Short mmCIF file of C-alpha atoms in Angstrom, two decimals:
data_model
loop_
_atom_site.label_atom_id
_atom_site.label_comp_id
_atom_site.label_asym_id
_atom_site.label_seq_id
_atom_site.Cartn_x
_atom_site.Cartn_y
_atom_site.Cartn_z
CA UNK A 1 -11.98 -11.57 77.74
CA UNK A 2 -11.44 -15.26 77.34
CA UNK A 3 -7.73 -16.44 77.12
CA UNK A 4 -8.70 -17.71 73.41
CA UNK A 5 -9.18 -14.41 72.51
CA UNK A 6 -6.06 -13.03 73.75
CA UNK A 7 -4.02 -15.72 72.58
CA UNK A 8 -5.56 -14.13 68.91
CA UNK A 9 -4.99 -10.96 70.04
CA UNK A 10 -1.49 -11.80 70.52
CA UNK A 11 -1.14 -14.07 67.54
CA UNK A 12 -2.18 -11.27 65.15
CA UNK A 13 -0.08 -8.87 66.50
CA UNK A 14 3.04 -10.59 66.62
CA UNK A 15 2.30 -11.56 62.64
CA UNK A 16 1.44 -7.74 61.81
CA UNK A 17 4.76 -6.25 63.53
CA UNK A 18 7.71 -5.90 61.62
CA UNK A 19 9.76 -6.23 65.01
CA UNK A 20 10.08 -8.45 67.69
CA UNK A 21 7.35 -7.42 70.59
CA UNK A 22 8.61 -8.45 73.83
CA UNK A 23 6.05 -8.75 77.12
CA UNK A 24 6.02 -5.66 77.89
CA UNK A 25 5.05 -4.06 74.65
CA UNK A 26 2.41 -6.93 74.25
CA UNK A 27 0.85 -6.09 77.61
CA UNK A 28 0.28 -2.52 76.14
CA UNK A 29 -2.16 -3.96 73.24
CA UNK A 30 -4.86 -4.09 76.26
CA UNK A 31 -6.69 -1.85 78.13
CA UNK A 32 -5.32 -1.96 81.73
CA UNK A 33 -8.91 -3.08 83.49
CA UNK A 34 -8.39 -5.97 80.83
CA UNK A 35 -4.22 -6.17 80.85
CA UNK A 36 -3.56 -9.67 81.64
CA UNK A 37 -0.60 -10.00 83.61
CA UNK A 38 3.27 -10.68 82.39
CA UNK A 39 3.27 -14.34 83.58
CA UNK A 40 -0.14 -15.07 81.38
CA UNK A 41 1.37 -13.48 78.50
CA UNK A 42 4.38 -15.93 78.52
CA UNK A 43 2.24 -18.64 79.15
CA UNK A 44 -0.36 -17.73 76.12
CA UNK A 45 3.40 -17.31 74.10
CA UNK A 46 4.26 -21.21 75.12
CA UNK A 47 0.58 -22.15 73.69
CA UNK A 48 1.30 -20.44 70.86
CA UNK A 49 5.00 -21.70 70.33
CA UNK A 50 3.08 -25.56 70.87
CA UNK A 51 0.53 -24.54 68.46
CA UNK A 52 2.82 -23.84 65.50
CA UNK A 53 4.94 -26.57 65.97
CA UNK A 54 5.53 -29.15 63.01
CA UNK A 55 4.43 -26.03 60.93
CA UNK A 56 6.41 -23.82 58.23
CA UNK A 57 6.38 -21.01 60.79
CA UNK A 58 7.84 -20.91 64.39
CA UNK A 59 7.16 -18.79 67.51
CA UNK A 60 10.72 -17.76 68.39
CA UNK A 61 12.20 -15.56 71.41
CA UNK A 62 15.17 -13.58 70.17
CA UNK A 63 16.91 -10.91 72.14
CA UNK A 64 14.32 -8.07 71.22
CA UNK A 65 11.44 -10.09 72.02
CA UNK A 66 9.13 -12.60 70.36
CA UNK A 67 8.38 -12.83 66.55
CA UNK A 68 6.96 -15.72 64.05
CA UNK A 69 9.73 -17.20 61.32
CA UNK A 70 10.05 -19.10 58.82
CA UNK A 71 11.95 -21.99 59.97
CA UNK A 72 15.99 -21.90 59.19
CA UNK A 73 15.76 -25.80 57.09
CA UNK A 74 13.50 -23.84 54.22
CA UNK A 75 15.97 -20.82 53.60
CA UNK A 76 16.75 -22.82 50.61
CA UNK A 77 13.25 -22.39 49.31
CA UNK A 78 12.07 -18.92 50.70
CA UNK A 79 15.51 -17.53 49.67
CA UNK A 80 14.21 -18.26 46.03
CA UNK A 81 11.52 -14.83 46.54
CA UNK A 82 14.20 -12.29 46.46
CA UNK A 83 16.01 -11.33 42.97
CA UNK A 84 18.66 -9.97 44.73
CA UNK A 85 21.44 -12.72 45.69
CA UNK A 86 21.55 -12.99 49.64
CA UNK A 87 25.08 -11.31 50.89
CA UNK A 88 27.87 -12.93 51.60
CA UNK A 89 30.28 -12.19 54.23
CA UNK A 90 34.39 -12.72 53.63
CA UNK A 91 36.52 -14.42 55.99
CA UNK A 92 37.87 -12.09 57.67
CA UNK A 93 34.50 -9.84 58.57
CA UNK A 94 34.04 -13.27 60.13
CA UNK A 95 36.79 -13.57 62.05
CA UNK A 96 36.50 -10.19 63.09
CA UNK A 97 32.42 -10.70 64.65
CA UNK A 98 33.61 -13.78 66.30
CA UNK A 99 36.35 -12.25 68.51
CA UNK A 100 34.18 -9.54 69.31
CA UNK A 101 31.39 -12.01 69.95
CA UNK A 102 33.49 -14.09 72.47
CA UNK A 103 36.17 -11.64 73.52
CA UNK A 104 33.86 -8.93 74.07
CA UNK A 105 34.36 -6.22 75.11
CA UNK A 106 37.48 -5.67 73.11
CA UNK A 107 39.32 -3.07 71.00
CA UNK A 108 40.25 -2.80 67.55
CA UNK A 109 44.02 -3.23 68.68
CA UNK A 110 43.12 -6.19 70.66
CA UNK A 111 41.10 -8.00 67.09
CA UNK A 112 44.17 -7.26 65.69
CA UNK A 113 46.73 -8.92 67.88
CA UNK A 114 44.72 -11.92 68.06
CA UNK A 115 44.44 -12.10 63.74
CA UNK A 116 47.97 -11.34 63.44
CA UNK A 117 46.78 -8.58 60.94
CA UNK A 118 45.12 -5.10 60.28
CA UNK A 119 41.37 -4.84 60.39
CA UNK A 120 40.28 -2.95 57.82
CA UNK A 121 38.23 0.35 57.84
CA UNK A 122 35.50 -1.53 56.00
CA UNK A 123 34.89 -4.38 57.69
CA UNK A 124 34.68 -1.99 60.91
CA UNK A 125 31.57 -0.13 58.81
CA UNK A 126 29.77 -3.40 57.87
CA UNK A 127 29.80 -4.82 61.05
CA UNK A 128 28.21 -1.17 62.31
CA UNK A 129 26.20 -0.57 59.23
CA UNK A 130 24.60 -3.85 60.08
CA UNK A 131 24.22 -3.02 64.17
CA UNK A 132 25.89 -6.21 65.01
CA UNK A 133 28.47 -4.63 66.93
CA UNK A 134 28.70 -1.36 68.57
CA UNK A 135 30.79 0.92 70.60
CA UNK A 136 30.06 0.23 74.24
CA UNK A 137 32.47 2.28 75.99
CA UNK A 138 36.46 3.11 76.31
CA UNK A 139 39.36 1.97 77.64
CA UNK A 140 40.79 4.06 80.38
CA UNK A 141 44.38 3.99 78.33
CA UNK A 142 46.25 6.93 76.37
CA UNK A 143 44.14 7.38 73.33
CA UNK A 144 40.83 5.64 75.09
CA UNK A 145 40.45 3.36 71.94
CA UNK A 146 36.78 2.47 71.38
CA UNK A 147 35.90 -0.93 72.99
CA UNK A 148 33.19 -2.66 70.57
CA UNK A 149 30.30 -5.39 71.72
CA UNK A 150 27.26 -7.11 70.06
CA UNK A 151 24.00 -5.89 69.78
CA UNK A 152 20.07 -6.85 70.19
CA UNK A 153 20.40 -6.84 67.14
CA UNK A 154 22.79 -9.58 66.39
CA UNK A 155 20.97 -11.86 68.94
CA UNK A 156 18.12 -11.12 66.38
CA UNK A 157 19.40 -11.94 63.16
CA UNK A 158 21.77 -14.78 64.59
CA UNK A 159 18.36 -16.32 66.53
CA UNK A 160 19.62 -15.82 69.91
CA UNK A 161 17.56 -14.97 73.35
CA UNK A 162 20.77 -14.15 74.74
CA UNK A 163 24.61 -14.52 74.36
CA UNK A 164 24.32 -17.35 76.98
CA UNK A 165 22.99 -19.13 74.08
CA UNK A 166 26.46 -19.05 72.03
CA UNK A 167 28.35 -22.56 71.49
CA UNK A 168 31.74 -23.21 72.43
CA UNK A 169 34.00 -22.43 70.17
CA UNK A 170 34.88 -25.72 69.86
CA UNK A 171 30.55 -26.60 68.61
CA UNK A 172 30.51 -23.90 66.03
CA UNK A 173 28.89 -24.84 62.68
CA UNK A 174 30.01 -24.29 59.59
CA UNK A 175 29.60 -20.99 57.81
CA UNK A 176 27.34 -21.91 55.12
CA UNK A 177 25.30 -22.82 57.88
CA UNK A 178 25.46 -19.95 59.43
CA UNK A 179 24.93 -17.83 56.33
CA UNK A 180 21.65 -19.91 55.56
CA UNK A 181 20.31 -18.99 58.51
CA UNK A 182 21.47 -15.56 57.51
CA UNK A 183 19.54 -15.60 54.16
CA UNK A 184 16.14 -15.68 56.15
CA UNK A 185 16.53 -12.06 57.62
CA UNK A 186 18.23 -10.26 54.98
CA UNK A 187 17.63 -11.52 51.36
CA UNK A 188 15.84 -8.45 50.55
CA UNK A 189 18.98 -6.26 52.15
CA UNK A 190 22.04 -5.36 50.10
CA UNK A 191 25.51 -5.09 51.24
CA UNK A 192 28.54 -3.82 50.49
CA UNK A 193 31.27 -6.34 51.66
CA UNK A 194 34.83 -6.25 51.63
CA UNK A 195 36.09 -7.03 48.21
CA UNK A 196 38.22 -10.30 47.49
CA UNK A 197 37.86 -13.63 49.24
CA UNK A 198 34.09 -13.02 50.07
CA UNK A 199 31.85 -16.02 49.66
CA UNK A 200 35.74 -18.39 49.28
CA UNK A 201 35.42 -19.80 52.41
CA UNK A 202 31.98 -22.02 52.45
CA UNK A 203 33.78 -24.91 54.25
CA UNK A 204 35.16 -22.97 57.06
CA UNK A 205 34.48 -23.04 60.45
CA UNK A 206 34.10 -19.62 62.71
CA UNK A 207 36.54 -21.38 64.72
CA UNK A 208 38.76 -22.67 62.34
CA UNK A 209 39.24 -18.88 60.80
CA UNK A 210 40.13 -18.16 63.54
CA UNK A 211 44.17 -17.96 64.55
CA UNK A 212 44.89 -20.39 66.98
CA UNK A 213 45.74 -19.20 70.65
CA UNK A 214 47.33 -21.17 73.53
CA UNK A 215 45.92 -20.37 76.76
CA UNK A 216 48.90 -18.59 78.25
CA UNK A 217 48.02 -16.02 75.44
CA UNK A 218 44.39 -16.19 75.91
CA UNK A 219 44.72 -15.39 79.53
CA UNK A 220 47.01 -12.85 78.73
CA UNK A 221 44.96 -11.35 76.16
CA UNK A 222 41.88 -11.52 78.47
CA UNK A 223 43.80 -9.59 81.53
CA UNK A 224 45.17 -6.95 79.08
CA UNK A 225 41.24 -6.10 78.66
CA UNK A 226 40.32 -5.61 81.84
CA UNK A 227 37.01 -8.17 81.80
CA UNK A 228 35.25 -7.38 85.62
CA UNK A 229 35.11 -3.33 84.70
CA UNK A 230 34.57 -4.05 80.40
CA UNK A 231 31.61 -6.96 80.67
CA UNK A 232 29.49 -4.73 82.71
CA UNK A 233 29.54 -2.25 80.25
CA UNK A 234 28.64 -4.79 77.82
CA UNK A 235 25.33 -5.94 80.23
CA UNK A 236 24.28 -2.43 80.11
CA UNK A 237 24.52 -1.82 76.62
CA UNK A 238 22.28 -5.11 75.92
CA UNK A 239 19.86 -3.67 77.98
#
């Protein structure tokens, strides 16, 4: 089989999955006396990527694998196909995913010493409704509280390869921004979020929502969740 007609082979499956198809899964499309190996398979993916560039579609890795997209600057326009209105997420479900993003793993008790304030029941559901967070294991304390982390998932719909990927906190965009790149995945999905100040807070960054925290606190904050035995829990769960 000539690598033309993989790279088609390829091409059209990627466009008739509904998920992202990583190497591995791609690899099983072929009979094994005519399996091309892993390494030829990424390479036929960077040929791909190349050939779709400059176009309305993209060839992106994202933590499940690889998938074609619309590109994030014409969510204005492809938005427009859904009726329904594209969610939108309050500040403080937002505040809430990004100390779990960059504190993970951490416990409800330790979102809400850093906020200053409870973290309500429902903002707990959407965040697991949506499987951008999940439980990945439990402190070894009286009680053994939950300790939450992100999911493929969320390196999905956020259009990350991995969490290596995140900004600093000091680089993070906007939240319209974010939520336009939102708009792409789940336009056609409807959500229940937390009633109030949702959609208020278009100008404000994930960082600024977020209280601020010297680094005597920070490091105090990081030692009270007990990082070398709580981030490999975290690797396993994300794969």
């Amino acid at each position: 089989m000539s690598p033309e007609q993989l790279k088609n082979i390829i091409e059209a499956a990627l466009f008739a999955s509904r998920q992202p198809l990583n190497v591995n899964q791609l690899g099983k499309l072929f009979a094994e006396d005519e399996r091309p190996e892993p390494q030829a398979i990424k390479t036929l993916l960077q040929e791909l990527a190349r050939d779709w560039e400059g176009r309305g579609l993209e060839l992106k890795q994202v933590g499940s694998g690889y998938r074609f997209q619309v590109r994030a600057e014409l969510s204005p326009w492809i938005s427009r196909l859904s009726e329904e209105r594209p969610p939108r997420y309050s500040r403080a479900l937002l505040e809430t995913l990004a100390l779990i993003v960059y504190r993970q793993p951490i416990t409800r008790a330790g979102i809400e010493e850093v906020r200053g304030v409870a973290v309500s029941s429902s903002i707990m559901k959407t965040l697991l409704e949506r499987e951008w967070v999940r439980v990945v294991g439990h402190r070894e304390v009286p009680g053994k509280p939950a300790l939450y982390g992100t999911t493929r998932k969320f390196l999905d719909d956020f259009n990350l390869k991995t969490l290596s990927e995140l900004p600093p906190l000091a680089e993070i965009r906007p939240v319209d921004h974010v939520q336009k790149e939102l708009e792409l995945r789940m336009a056609e999905e409807s959500l229940e979020t937390e009633d109030g100040d949702a959609g208020e807070n278009d100008g404000d960054t994930l960082e600024g929502a977020l209280p601020a925290v010297t680094a005597d606190e920070a490091g105090a904050a990081a030692a009270n969740e007990e990082p070398d035995k709580e981030q490999g829990i975290v690797a396993e769960a994300l794969h």
